[in-house]
mmCIF file of C-alpha atoms and ligand atoms in Angstrom:
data_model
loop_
_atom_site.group_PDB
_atom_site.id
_atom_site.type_symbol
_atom_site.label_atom_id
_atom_site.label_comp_id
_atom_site.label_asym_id
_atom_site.label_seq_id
_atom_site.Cartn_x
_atom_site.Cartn_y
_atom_site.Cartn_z
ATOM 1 C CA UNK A 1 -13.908 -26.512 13.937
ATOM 2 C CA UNK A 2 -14.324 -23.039 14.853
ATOM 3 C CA UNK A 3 -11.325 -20.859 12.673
ATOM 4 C CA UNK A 4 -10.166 -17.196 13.288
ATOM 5 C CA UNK A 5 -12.141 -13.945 11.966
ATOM 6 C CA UNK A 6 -10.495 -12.809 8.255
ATOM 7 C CA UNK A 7 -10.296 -8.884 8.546
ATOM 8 C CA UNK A 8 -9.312 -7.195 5.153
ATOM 9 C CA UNK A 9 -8.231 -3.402 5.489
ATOM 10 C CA UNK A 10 -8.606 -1.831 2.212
ATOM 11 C CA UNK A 11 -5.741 1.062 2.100
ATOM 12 C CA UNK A 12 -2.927 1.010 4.802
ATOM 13 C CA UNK A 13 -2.820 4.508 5.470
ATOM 14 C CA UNK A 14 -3.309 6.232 8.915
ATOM 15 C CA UNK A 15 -6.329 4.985 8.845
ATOM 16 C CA UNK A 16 -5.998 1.037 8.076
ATOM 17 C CA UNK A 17 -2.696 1.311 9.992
ATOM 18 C CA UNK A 18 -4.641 2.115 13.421
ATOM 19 C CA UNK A 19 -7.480 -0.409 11.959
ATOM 20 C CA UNK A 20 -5.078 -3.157 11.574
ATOM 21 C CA UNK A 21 -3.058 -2.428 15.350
ATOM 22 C CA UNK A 22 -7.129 -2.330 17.288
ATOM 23 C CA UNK A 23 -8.139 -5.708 16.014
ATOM 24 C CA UNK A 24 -5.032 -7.139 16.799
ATOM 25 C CA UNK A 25 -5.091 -5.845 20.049
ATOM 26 C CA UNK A 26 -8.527 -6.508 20.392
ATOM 27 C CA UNK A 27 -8.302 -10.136 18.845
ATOM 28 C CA UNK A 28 -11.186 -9.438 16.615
ATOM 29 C CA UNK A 29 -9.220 -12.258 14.054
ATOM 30 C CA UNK A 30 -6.322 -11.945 11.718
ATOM 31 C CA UNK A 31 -5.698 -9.093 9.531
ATOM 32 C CA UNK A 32 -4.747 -8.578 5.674
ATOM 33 C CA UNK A 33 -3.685 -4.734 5.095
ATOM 34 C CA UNK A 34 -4.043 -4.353 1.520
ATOM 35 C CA UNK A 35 -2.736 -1.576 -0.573
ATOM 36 C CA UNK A 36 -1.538 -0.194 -4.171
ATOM 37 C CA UNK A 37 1.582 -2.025 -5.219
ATOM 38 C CA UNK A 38 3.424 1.604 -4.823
ATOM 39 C CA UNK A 39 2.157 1.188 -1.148
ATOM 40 C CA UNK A 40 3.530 -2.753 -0.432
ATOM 41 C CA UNK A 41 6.034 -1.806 1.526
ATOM 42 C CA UNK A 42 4.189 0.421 3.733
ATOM 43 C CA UNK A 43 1.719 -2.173 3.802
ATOM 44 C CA UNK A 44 4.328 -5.247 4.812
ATOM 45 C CA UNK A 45 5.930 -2.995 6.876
ATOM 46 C CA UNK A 46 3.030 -1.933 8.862
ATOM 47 C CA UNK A 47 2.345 -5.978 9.155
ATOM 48 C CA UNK A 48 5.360 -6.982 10.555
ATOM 49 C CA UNK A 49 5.779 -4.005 12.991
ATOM 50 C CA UNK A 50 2.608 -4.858 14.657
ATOM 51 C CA UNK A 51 2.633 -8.842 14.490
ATOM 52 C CA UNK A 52 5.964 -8.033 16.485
ATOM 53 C CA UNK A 53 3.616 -6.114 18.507
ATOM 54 C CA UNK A 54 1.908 -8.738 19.352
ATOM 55 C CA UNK A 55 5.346 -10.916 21.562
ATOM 56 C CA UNK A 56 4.848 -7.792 23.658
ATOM 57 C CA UNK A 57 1.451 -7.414 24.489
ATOM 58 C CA UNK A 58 0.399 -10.573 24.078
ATOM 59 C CA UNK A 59 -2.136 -10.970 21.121
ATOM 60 C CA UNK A 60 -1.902 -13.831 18.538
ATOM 61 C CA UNK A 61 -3.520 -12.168 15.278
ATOM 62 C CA UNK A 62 -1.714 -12.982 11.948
ATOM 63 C CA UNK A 63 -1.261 -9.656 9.699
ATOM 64 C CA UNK A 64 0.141 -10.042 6.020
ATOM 65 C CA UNK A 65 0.489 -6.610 3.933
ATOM 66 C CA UNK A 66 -0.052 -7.202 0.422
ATOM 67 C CA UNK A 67 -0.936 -6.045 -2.906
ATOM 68 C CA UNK A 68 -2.673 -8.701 -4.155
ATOM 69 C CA UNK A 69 -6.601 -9.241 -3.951
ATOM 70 C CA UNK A 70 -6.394 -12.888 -3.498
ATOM 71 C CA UNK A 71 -5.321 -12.574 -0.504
ATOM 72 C CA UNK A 72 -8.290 -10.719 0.557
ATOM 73 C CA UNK A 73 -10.479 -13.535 -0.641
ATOM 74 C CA UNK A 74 -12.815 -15.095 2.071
ATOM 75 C CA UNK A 75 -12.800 -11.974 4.544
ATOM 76 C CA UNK A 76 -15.457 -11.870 6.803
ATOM 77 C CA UNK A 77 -14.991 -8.184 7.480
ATOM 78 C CA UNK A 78 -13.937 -5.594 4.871
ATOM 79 C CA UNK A 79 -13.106 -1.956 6.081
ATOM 80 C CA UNK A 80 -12.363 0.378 3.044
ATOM 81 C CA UNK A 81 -10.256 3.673 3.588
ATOM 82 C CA UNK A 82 -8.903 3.493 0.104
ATOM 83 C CA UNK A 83 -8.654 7.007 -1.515
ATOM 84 C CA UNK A 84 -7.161 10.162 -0.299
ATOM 85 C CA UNK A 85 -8.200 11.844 2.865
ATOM 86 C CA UNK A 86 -8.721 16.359 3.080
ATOM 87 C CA UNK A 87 -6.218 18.683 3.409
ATOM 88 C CA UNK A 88 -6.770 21.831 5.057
ATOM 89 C CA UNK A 89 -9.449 24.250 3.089
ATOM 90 C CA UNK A 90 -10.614 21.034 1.463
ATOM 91 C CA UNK A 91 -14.270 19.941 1.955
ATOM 92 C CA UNK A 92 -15.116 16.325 1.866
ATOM 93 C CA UNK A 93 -17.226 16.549 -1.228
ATOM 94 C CA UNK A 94 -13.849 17.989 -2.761
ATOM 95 C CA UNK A 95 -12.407 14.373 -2.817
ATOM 96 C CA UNK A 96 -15.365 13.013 -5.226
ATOM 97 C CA UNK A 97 -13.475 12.811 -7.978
ATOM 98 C CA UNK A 98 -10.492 11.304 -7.412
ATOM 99 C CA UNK A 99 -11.916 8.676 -4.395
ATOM 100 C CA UNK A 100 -14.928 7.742 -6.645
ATOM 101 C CA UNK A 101 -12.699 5.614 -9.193
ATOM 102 C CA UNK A 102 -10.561 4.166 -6.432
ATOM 103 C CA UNK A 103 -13.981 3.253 -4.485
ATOM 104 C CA UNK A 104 -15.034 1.681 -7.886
ATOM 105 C CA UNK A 105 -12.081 -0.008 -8.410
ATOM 106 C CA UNK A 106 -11.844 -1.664 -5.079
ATOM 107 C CA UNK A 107 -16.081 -2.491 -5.499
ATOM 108 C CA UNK A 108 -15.341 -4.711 -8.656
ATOM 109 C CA UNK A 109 -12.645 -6.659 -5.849
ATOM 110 C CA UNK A 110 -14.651 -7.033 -3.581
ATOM 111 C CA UNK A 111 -17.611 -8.832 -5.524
ATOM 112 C CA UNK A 112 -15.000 -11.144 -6.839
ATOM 113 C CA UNK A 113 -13.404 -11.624 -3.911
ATOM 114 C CA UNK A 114 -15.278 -10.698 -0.854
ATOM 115 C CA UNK A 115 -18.541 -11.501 -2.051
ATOM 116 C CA UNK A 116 -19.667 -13.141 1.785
ATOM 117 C CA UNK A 117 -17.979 -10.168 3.826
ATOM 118 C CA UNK A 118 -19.918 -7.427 6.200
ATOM 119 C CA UNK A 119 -18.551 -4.108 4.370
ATOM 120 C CA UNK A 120 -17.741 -0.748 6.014
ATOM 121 C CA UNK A 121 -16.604 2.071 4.084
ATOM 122 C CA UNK A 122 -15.021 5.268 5.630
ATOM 123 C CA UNK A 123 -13.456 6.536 2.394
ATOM 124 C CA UNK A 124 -14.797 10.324 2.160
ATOM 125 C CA UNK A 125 -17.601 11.836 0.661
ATOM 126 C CA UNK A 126 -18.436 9.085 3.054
ATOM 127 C CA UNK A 127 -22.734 8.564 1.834
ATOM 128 C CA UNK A 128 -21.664 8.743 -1.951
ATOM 129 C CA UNK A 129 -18.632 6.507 -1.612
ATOM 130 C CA UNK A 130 -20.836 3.401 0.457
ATOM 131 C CA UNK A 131 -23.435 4.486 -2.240
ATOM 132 C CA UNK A 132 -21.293 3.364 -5.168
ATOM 133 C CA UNK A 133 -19.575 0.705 -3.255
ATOM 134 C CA UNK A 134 -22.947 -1.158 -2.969
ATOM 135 C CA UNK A 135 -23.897 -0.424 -6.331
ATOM 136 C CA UNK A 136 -20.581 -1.907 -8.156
ATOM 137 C CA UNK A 137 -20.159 -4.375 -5.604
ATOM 138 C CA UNK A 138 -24.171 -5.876 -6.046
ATOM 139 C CA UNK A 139 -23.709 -6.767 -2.349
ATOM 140 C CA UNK A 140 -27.082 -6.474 -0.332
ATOM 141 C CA UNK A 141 -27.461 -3.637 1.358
ATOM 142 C CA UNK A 142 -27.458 -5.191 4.698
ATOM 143 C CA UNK A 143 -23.896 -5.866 4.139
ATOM 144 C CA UNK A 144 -22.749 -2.852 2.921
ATOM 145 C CA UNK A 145 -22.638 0.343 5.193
ATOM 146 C CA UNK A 146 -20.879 3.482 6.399
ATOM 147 C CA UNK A 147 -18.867 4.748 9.227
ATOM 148 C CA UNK A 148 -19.690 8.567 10.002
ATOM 149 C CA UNK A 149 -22.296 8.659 12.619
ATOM 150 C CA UNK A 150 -20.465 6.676 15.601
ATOM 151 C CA UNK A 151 -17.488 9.111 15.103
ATOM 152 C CA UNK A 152 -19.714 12.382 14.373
ATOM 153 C CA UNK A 153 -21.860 11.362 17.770
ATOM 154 C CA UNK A 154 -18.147 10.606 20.114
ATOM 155 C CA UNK A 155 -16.925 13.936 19.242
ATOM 156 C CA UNK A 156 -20.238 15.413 20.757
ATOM 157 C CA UNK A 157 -19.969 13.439 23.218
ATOM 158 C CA UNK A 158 -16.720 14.408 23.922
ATOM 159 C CA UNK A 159 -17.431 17.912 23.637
ATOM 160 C CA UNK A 160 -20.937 17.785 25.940
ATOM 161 C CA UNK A 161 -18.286 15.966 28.830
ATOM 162 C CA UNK A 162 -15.695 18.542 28.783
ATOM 163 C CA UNK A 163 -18.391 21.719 29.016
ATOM 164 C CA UNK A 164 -20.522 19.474 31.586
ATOM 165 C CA UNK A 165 -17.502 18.110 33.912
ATOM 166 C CA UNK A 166 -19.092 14.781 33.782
ATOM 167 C CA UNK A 167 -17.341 11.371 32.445
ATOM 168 C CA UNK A 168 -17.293 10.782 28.377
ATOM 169 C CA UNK A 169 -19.101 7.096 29.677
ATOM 170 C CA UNK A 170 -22.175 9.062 30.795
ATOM 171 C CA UNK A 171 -22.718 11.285 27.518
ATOM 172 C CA UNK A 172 -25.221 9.453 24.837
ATOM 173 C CA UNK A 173 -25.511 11.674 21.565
ATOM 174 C CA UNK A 174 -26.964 10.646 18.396
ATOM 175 C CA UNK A 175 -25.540 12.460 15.408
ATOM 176 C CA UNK A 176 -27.058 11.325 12.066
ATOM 177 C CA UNK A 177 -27.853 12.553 8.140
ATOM 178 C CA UNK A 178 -25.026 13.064 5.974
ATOM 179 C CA UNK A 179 -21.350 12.878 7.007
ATOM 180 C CA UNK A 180 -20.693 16.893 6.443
ATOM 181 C CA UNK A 181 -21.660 20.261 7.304
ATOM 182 C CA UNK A 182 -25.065 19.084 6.908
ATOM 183 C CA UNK A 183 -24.964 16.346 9.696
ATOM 184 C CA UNK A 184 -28.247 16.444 12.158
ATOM 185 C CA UNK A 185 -27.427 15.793 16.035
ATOM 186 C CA UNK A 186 -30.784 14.371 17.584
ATOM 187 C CA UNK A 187 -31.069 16.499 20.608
ATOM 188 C CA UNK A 188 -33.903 14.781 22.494
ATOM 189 C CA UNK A 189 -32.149 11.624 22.372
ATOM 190 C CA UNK A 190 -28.941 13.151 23.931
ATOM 191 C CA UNK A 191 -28.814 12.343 27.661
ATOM 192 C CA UNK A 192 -26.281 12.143 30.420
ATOM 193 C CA UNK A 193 -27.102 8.712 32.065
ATOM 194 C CA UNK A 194 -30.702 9.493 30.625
ATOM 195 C CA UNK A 195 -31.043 13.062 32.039
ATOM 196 C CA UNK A 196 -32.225 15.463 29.138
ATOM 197 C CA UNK A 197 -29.286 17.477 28.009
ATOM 198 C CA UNK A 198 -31.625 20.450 27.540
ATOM 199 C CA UNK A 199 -32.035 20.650 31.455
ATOM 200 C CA UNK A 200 -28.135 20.586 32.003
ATOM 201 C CA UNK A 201 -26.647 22.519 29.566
ATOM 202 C CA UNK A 202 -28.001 26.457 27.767
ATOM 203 C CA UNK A 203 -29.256 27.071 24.208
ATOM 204 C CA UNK A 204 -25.939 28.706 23.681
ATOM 205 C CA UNK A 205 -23.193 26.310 24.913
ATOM 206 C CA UNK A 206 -25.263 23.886 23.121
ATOM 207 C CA UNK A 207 -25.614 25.673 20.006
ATOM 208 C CA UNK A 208 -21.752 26.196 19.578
ATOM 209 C CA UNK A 209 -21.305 21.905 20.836
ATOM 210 C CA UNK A 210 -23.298 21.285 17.699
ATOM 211 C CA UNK A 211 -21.589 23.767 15.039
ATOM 212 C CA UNK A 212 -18.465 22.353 16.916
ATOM 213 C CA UNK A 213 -19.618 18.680 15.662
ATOM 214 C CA UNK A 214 -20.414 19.572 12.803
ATOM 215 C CA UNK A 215 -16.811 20.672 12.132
ATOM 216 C CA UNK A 216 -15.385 18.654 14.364
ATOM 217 C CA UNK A 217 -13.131 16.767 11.187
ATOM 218 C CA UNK A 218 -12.220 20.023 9.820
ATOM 219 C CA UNK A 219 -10.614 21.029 12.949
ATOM 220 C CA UNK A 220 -8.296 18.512 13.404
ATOM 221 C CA UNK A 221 -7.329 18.691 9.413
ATOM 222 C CA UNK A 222 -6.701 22.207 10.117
ATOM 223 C CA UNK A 223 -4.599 21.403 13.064
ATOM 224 C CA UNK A 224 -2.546 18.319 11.850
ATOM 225 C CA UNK A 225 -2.487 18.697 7.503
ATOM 226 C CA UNK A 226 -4.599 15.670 7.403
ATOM 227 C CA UNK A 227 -7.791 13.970 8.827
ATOM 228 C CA UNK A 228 -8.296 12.107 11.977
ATOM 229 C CA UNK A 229 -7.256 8.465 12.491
ATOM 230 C CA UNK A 230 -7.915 7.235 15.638
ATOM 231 C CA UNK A 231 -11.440 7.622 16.598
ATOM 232 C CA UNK A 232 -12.370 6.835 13.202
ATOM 233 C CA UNK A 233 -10.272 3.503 13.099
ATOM 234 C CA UNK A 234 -12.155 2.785 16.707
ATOM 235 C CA UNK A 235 -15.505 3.791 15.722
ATOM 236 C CA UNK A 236 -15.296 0.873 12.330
ATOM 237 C CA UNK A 237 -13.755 -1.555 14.963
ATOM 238 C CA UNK A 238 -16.895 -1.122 16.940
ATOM 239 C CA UNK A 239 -19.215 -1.684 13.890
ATOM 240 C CA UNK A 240 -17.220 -5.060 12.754
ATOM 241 C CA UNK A 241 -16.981 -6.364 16.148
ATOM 242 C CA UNK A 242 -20.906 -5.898 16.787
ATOM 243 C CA UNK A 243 -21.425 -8.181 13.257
ATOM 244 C CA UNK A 244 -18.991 -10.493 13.967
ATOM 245 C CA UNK A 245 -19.814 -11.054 17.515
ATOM 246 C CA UNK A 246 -23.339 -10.319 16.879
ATOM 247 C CA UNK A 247 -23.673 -7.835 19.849
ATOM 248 C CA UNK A 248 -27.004 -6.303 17.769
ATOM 249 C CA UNK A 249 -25.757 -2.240 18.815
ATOM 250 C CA UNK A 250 -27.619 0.150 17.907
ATOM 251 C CA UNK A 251 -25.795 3.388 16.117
ATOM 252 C CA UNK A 252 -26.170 6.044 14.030
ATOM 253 C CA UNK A 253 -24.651 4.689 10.249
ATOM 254 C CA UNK A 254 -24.493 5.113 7.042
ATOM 255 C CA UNK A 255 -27.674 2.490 5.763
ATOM 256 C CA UNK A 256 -29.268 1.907 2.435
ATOM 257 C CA UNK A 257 -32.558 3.427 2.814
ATOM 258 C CA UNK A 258 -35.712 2.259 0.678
ATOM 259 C CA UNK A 259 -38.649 4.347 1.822
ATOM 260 C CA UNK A 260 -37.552 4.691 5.535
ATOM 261 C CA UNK A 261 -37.350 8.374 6.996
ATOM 262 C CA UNK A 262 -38.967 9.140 3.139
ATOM 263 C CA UNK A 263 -36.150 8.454 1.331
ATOM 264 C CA UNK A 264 -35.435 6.182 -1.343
ATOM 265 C CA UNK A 265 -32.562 5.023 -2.686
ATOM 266 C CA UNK A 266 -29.700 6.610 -0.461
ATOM 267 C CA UNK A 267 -27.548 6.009 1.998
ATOM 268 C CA UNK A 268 -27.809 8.343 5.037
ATOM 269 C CA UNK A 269 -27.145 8.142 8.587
ATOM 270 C CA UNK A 270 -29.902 6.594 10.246
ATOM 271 C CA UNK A 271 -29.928 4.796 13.659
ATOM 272 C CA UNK A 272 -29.512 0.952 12.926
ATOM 273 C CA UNK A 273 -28.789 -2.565 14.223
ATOM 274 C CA UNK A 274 -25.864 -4.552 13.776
ATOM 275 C CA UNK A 275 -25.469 -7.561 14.359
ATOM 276 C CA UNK A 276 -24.487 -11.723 12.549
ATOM 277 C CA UNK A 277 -26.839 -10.494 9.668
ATOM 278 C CA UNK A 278 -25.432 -6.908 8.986
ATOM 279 C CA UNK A 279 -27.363 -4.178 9.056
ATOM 280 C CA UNK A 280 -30.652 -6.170 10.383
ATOM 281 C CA UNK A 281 -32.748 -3.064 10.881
ATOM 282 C CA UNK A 282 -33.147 0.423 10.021
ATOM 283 C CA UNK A 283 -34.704 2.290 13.440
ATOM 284 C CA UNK A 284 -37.054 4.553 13.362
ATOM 285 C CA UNK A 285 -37.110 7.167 15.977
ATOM 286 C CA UNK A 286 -39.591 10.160 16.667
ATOM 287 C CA UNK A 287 -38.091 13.596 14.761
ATOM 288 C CA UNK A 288 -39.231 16.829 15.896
ATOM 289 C CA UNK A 289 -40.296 18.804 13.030
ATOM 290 C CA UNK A 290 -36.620 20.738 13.082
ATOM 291 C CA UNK A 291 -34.757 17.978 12.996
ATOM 292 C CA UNK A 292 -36.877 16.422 10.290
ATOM 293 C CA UNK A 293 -36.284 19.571 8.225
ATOM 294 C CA UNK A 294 -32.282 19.537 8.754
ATOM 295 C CA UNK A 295 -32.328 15.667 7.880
ATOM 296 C CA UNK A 296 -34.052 16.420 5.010
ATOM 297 C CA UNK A 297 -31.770 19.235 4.587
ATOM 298 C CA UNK A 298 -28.878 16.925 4.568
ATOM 299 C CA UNK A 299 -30.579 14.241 2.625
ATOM 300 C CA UNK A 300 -31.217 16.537 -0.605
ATOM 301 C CA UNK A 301 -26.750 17.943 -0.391
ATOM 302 C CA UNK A 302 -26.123 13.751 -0.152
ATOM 303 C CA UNK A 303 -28.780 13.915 -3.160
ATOM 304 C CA UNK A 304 -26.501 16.373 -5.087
ATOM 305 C CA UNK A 305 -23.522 14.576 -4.284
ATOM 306 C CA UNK A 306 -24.828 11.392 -5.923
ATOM 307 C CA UNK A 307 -26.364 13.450 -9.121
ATOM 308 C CA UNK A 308 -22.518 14.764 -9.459
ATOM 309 C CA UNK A 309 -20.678 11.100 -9.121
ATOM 310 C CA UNK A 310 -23.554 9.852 -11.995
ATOM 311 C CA UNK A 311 -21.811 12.287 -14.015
ATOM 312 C CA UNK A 312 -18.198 11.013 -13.181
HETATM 313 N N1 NAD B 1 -15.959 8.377 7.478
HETATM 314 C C1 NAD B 1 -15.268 9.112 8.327
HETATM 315 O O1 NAD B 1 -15.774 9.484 9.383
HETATM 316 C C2 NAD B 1 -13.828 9.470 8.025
HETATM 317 C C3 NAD B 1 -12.992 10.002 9.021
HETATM 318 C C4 NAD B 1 -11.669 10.307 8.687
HETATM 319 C C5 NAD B 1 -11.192 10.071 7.391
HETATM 320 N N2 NAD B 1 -12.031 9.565 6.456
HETATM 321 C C6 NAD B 1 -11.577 9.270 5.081
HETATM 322 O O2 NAD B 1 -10.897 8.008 5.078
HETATM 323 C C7 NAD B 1 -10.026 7.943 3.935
HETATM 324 C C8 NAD B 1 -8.647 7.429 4.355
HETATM 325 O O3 NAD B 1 -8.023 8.320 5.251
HETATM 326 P P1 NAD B 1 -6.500 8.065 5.727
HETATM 327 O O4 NAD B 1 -6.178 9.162 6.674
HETATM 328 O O5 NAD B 1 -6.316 6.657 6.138
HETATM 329 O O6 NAD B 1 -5.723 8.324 4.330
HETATM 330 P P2 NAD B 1 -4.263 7.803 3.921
HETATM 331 O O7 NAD B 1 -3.842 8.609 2.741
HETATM 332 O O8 NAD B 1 -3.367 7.770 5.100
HETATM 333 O O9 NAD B 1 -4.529 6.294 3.444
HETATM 334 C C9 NAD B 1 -5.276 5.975 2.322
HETATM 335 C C10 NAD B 1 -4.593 4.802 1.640
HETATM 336 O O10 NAD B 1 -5.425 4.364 0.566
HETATM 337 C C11 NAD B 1 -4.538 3.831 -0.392
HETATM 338 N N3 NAD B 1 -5.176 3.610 -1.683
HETATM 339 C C12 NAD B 1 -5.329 4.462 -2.730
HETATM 340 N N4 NAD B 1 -5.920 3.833 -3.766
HETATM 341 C C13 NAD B 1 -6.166 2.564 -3.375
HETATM 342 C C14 NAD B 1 -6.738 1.430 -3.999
HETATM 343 N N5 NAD B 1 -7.223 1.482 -5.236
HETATM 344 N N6 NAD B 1 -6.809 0.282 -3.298
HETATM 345 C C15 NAD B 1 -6.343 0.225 -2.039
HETATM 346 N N7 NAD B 1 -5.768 1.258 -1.388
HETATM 347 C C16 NAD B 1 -5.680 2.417 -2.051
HETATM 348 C C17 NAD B 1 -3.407 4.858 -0.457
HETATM 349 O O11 NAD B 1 -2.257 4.343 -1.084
HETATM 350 C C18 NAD B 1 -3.223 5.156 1.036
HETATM 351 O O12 NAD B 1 -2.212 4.339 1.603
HETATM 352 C C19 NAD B 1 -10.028 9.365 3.340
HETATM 353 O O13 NAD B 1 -10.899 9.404 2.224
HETATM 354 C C20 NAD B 1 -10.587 10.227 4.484
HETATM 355 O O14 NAD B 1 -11.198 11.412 4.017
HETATM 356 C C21 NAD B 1 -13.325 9.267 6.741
#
């Protein structure tokens, strides 16, 4: 008998809170916002504000806030923004610390609980957070990734539309490496509707799109004390729903990497495939010799980043 998708948001912050209201909406499957026991009544209260949702616009999805870990166990999806997000004049890599023993906390759950699940992590330092998740967690790698790239390549695209006058639909960036000031946008693959964006746009619009990417999360902590919720809740929902209904997408994510682009042991944001299996392949796509550099680049600062959390 076919049953309903099990969806377990890990921290019911901004974050899980817009998780938990898209795949209702979206009827991905029923939802089980988790949190700290401090954080149960946000969490239940969250719950039953959106299953109310649901008599007005009409979606069906069951969603429980809890405390408790068993009632987590048997999710198909798990989407992890445990941890603390930046405040403004914080970098990323400032949150190691304190987000690395919540990430391990929650990794030692979800191999007791979760063991079957398809695992996305957006918790920040994003590459050395999914890094320890897998490690703790002894999931394969194929279940285990990160959300950085989808969101890092939608604000390009958002930003290419705006200084182009064309629709958001027609704008196809590719942002990957680390999720930081280090991140590599993939110019040649960067089309509107599949016309080069080197023919449409100049060096130096261009130039100040990509340093606008690159700090395109600092901006809006700057602007609202905290980080962005929305497009990152929507660019995780697009990762679980291509698993679960194994549309096989391909997009720039956080993936365990054993040798491919040259690097071994590290996650980084690469362009993959997901689909019923997880992360079924790693992509490989032609670099210029730049962008190979800046990848690399951003490789050896998510390199650091790991060297530091060993030490933790
Ligand atoms: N990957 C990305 O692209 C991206 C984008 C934006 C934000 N982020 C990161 O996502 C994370 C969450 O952001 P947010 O805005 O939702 O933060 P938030 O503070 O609103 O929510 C985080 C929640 O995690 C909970 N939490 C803490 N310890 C926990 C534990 N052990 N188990 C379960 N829950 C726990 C907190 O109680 C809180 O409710 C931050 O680390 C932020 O930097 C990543």
């Amino acid at each position: 008998m076919p049953r309903r998708n099990k969806i377990a948001l890990i921290g019911a912050g901004n974050i899980g809170g817009e998780l938990a209201a898209l795949a209702a909406r979206t009827n991905l499957g029923d939802v089980v916002l988790f949190d700290i026991p401090d954080k149960e009544g946000l969490a239940k209260g969250k719950a039953l504000d959106l299953e109310q949702n649901g008599s007005i616009l009409g979606y069906d999805s069951k969603i429980i806030g809890t405390s408790n870990w068993d009632d987590c166990a048997g999710a198909d999806v798990v989407i992890i923004t445990a941890g603390v997000p930046r405040k403004p004049g914080m970098s990323r890599d400032d949150l190691l610390s304190i987000n690395l023993k919540i990430i391990r906390n929650v990794a030692e759950n979800v191999k007791t609980k979760c063991k079957d699940a398809f695992v996305i992590c957006i918790s920040n330092p994003l590459d050395a957070m999914v890094y320890e998740l897998k490690k703790v967690s002894g999931l394969p790698k194929e279940r285990v990734v990160g959300m950085a790239g989808v969101l890092d390549s939608a604000r390009m695209q958002l930003f290419l539309a705006r200084e182009l006058g064309v629709s958001v639909g027609d704008v196809q960036a590719m942002v990957l490496g680390g999720h930081g000031d280090t991140m590599v946008p993939v110019l040649n693959y960067c089309t509107v509707n599949g016309v080069p964006l080197r023919q449409l746009i100049s060096k130096e619009k261009l130039d100040a799109i990509v340093a606008r990417t690159a700090g395109g999360g600092g901006e809006i902590v700057k602007l609202m004390g905290t980080s962005a919720y929305y497009a990152p809740a929507s660019a995780a929902i697009a990762m679980a729903r291509s698993y679960l209904r194994d549309q096989k997408r391909l997009v720039p994510a956080a993936a365990y990497c054993e040798g491919e682009y040259g690097y071994k042991d590290l996650y980084i944001g690469v362009p993959v495939v997901i689909g019923a299996r997880g992360v079924e392949k790693i992509v490989h796509i032609e670099l210029s010799a730049e962008e190979k550099a800046m990848l690399d680049k951003s490789a050896a600062a998510v390199r650091e980043l790991l060297d530091a959390a060993a030490k933790l």
